[in-house]
Short mmCIF file of C-alpha atoms and ligand atoms in Angstrom, two decimals:
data_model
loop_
_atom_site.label_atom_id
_atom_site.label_comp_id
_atom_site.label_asym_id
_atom_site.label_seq_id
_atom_site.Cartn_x
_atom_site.Cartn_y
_atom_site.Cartn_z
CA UNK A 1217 29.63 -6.87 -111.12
CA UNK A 1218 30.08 -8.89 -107.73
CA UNK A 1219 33.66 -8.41 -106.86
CA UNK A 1220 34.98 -11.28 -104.20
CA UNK A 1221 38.38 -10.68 -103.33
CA UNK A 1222 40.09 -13.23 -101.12
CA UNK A 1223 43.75 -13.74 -99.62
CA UNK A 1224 44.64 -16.93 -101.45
CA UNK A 1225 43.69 -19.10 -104.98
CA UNK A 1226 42.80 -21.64 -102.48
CA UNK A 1227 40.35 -19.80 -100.72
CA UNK A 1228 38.96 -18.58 -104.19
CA UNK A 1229 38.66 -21.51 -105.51
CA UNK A 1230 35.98 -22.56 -102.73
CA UNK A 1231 34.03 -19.61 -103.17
CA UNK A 1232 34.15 -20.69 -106.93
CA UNK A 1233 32.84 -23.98 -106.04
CA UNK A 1234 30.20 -22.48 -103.75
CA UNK A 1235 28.79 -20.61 -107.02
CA UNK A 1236 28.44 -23.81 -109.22
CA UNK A 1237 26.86 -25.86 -105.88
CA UNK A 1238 24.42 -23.03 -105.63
CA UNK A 1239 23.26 -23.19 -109.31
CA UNK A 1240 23.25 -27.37 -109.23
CA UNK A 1241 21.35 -27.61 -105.94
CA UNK A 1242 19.04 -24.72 -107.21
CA UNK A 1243 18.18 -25.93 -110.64
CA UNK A 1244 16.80 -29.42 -111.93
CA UNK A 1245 18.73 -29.57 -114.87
CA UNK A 1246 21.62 -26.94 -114.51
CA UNK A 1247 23.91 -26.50 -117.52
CA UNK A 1248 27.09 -25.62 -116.63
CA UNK A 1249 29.75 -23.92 -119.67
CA UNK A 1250 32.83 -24.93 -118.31
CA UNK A 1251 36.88 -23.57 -118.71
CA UNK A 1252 39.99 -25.35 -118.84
CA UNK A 1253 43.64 -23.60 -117.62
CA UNK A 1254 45.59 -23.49 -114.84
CA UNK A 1255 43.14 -21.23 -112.87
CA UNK A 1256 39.91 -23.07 -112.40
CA UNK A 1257 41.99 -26.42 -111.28
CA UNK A 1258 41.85 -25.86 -107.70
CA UNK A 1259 37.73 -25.30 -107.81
CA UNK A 1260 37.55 -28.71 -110.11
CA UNK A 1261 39.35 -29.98 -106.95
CA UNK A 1262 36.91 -28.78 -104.14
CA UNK A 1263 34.07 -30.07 -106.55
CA UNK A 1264 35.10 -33.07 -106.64
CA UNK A 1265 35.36 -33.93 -103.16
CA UNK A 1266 32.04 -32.07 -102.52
CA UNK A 1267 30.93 -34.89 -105.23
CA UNK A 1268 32.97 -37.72 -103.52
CA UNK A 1269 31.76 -36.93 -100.17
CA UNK A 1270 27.95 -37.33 -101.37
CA UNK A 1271 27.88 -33.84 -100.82
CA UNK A 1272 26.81 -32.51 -104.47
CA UNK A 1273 26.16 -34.53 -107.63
CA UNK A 1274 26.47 -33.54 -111.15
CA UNK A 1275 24.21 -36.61 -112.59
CA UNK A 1276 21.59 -34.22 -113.18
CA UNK A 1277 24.34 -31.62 -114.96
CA UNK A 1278 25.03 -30.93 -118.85
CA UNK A 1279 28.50 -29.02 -119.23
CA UNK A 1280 29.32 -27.40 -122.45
CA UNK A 1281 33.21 -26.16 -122.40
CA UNK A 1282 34.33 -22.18 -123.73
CA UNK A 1283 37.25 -23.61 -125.69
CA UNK A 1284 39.71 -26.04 -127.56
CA UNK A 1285 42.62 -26.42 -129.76
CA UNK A 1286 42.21 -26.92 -133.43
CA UNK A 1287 44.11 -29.77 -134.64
CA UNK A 1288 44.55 -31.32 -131.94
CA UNK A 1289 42.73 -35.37 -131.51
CA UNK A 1290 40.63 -35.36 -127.71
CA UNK A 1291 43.47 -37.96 -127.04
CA UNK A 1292 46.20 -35.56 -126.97
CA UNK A 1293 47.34 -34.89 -123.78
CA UNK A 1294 47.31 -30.78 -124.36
CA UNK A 1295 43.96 -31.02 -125.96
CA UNK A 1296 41.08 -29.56 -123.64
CA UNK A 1297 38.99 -32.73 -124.05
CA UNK A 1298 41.95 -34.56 -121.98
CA UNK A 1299 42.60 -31.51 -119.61
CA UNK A 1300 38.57 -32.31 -118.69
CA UNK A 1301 38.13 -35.67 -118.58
CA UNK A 1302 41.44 -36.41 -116.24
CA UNK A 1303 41.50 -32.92 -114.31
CA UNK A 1304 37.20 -33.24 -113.86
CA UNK A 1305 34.63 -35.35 -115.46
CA UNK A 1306 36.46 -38.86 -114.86
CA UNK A 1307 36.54 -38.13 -111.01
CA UNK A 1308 32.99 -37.09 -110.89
CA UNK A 1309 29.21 -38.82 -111.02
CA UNK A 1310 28.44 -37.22 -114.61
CA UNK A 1311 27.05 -38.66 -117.34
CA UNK A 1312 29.56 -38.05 -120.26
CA UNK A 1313 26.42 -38.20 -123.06
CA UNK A 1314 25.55 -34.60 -121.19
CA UNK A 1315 29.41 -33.19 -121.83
CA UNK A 1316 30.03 -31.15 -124.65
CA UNK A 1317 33.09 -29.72 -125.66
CA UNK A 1318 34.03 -27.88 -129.32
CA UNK A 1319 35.33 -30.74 -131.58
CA UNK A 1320 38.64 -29.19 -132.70
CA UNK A 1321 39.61 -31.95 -134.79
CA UNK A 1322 36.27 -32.05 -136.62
CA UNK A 1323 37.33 -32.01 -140.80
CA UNK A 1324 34.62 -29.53 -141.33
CA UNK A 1325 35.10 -27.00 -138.31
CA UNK A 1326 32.29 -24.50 -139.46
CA UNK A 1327 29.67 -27.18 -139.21
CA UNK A 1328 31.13 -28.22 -135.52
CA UNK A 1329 31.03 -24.29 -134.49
CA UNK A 1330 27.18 -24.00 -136.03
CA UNK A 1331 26.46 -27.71 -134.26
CA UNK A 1332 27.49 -26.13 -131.17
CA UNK A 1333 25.98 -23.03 -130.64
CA UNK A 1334 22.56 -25.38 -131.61
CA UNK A 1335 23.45 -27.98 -129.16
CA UNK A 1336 23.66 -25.02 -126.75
CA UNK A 1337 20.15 -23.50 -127.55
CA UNK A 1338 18.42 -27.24 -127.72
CA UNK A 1339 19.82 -27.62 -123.75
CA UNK A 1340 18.12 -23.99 -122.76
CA UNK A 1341 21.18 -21.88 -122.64
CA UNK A 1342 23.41 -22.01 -120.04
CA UNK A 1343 22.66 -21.19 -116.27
CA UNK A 1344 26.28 -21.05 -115.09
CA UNK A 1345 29.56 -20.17 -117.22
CA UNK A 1346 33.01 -20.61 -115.76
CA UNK A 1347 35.67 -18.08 -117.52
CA UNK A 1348 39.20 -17.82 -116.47
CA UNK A 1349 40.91 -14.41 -118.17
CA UNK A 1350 44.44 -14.18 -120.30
CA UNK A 1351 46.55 -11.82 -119.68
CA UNK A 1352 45.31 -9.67 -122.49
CA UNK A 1353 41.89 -9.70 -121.21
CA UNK A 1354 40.71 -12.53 -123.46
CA UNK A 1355 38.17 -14.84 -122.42
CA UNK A 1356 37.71 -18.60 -124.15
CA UNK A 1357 39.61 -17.65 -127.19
CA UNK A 1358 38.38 -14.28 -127.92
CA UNK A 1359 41.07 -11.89 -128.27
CA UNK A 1360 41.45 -8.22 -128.17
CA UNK A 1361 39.25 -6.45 -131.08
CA UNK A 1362 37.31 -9.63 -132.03
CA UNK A 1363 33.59 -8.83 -131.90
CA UNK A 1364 31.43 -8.64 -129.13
CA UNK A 1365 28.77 -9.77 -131.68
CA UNK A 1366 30.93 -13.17 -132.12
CA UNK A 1367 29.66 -16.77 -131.99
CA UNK A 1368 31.17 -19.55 -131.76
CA UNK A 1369 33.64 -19.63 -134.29
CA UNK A 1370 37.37 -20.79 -135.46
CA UNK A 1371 39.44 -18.12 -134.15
CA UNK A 1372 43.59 -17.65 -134.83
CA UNK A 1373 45.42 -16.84 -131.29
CA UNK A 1374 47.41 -14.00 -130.36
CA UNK A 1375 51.16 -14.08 -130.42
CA UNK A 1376 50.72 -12.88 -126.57
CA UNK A 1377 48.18 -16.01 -125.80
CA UNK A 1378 50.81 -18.34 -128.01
CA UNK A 1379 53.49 -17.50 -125.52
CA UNK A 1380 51.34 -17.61 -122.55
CA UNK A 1381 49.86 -21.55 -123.13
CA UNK A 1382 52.97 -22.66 -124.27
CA UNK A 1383 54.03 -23.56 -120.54
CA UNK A 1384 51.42 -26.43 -121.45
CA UNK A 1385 53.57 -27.65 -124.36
CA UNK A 1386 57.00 -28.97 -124.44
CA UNK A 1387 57.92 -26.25 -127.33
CA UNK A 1388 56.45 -22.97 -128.30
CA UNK A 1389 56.00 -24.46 -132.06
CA UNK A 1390 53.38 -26.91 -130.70
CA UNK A 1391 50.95 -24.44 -129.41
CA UNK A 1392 48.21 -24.46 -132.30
CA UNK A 1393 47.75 -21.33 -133.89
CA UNK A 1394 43.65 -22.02 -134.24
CA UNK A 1395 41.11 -23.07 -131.80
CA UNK A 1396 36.71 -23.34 -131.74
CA UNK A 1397 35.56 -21.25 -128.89
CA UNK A 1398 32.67 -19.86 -127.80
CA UNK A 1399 31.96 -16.35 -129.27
CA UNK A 1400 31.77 -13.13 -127.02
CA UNK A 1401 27.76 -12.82 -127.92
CA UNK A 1402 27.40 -16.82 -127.08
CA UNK A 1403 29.11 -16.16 -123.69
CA UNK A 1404 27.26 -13.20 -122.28
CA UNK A 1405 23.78 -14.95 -123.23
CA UNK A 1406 24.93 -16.92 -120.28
CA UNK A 1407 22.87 -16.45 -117.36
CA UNK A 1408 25.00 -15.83 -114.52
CA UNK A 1409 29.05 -16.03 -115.32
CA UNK A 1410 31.65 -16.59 -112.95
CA UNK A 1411 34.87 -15.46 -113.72
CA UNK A 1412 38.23 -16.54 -111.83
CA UNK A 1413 41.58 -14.96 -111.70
CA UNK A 1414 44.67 -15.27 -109.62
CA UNK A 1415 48.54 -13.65 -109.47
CA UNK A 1416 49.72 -10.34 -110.49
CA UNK A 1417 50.15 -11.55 -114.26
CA UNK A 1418 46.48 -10.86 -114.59
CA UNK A 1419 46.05 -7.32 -112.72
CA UNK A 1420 46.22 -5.58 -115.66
CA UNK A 1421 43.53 -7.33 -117.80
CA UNK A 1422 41.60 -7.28 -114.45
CA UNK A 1423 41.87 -3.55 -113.86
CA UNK A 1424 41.36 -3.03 -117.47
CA UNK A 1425 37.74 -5.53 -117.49
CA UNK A 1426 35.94 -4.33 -114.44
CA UNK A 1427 37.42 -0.35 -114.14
CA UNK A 1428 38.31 -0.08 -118.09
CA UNK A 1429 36.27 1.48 -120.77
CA UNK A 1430 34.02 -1.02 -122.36
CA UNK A 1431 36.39 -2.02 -125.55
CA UNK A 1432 37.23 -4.70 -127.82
CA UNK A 1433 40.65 -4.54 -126.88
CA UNK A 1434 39.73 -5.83 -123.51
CA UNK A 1435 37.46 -8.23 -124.69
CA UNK A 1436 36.43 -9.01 -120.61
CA UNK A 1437 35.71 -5.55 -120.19
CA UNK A 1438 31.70 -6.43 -121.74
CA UNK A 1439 31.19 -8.31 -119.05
CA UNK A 1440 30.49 -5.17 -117.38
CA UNK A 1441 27.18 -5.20 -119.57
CA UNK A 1442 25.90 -8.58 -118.22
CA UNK A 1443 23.46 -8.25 -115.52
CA UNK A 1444 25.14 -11.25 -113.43
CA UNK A 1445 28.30 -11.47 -113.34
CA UNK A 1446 30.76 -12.81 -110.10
CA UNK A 1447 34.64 -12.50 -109.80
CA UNK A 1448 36.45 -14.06 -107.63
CA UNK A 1449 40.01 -12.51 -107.36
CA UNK A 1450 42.91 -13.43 -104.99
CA UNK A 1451 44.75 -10.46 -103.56
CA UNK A 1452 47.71 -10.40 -106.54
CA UNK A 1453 45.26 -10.34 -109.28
CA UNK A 1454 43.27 -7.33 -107.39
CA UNK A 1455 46.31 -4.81 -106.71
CA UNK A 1456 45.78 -2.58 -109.44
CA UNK A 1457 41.69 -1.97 -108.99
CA UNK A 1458 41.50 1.77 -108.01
CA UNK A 1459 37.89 0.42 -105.87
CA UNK A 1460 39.42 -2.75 -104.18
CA UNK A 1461 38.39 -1.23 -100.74
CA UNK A 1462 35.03 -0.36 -102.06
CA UNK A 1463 34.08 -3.70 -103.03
CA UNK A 1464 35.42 -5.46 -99.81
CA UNK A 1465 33.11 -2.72 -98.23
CA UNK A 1466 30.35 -4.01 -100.01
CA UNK A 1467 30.88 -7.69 -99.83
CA UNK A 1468 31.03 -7.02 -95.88
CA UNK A 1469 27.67 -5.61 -96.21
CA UNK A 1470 25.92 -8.41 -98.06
CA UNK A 1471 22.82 -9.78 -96.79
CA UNK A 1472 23.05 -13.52 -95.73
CA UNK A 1473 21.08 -14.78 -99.12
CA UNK A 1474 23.85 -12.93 -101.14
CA UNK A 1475 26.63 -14.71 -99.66
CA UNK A 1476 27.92 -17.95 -101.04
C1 GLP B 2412 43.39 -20.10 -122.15
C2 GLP B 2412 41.91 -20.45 -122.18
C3 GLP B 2412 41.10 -19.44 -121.43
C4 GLP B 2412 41.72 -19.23 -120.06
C5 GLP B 2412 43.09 -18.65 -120.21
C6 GLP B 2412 43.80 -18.38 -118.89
O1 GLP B 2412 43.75 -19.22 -123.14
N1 GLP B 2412 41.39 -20.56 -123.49
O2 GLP B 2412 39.76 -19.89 -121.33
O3 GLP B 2412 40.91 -18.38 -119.31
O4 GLP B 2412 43.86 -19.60 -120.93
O5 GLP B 2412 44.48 -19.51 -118.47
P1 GLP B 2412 45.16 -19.71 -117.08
O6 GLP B 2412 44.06 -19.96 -116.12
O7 GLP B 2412 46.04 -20.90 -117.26
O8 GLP B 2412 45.92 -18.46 -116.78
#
């Protein structure tokens, strides 16, 4: 795992940006799998200046999102198709026929979920995946003791993650109680995943995903198994890793190609 630890989100969220510019300018057709919370918000911010500016363009780009609410129509405001389009795609160059995001409020969900994971092979997998992390270690909407062999499936949350999201609603009641997300075995055919965290909330399920055992009850904690895997921490998120000096050391020690 490449551990980047930096003083602010802000400063985090550029070196998240710097990933995804890396994999665009390096691929002809990069396919990006994309998150939604509060977390990756500031990078969707630095990308799309870098794409206002002239600086990077994501014409060439097809985006397939981790995640979204079931129930919920892609007009609703708390629906992920809405956090994307206002917080991302409708400030940026990208084609929307290449954006793909679970269809929550499909009547027959198992056909969407089966759709998906096929619209996801027919594009060649994808090179880049965003993940943010709950506080129990979840990532999309795969909580603790789901399988790592999961696909993308209709998945009931936590009472934890229930809690957590409702900040996002106006009342706790609202928060859906099923989403479509990516499964754990979808995500970690990924080819390179970056994962973003920030604030002491998420030390815990940090500590537990790159220092834990390997365990279902920190789903994260497979991404310890992936061969390429970056995570990009501020300092609040990072204060419980028993190695924090240890990777610093090593980032320090990169070679200039390693370096984003
Ligand atoms: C939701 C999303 C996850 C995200 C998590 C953390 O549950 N499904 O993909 O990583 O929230 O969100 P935040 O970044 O707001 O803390």
């Amino acid at each position: 795992m490449e551990i980047l630890i930096r003083d602010t989100p802000e400063a985090g969220a550029k070196v998240g940006a710097s990933v995804v510019r890396k994999i665009i300018q390096t691929k002809d057709k990069p396919v990006l799998g994309l998150a939604t919370g509060g977390t990756p918000l500031r990078m969707y911010k630095v990308l799309i200046r870098m794409n206002q500016s002239g600086e990077l363009s994501f014409r060439n780009c097809t985006t397939f999102n981790l995640d979204e609410y079931g129930g919920l129509p892609p007009e609703n405001k708390r629906s992920y198709h809405y956090y994307m389009m206002s917080n991302f795609f409708d400030h940026t160059d990208i084609d929307k026929k290449n954006v793909h995001l679970p269809d929550g409020y499909a009547e027959d969900l198992r056909e969407t979920c089966r759709k998906y994971e096929n619209l996801i092979n027919d594009a060649g997998g994808i090179d880049l995946q965003v993940l943010g992390i709950g506080a129990n270690g979840h990532i999309g909407f795969n909580e603790p003791t789901g399988s790592f062999a999961s696909r993308t499936w209709v998945k009931i949350l936590s009472k934890q993650t229930i809690q957590d999201n409702s900040i996002y609603f106006d009342k706790l009641e609202e928060v859906p109680r099923h989403v479509v997300t990516m499964g754990i075995a979808t995500i970690m055919e990924s080819r390179h995943c970056l994962l973003m965290a920030n604030g002491a909330k998420k030390a815990d399920a940090i500590r537990k995903m790159i220092e834990g055992p390997v365990s279902a009850s920190c789903p994260a904690s497979i991404l310890q198994m992936h061969p390429r895997v970056t995570i990009v921490l501020d300092e609040e998120a990072s204060y419980l890793l028993t190695f924090k000096d240890h990777y610093k050391w090593v980032e320090k020690n990169k070679l200039d190609w390693q370096l984003y």
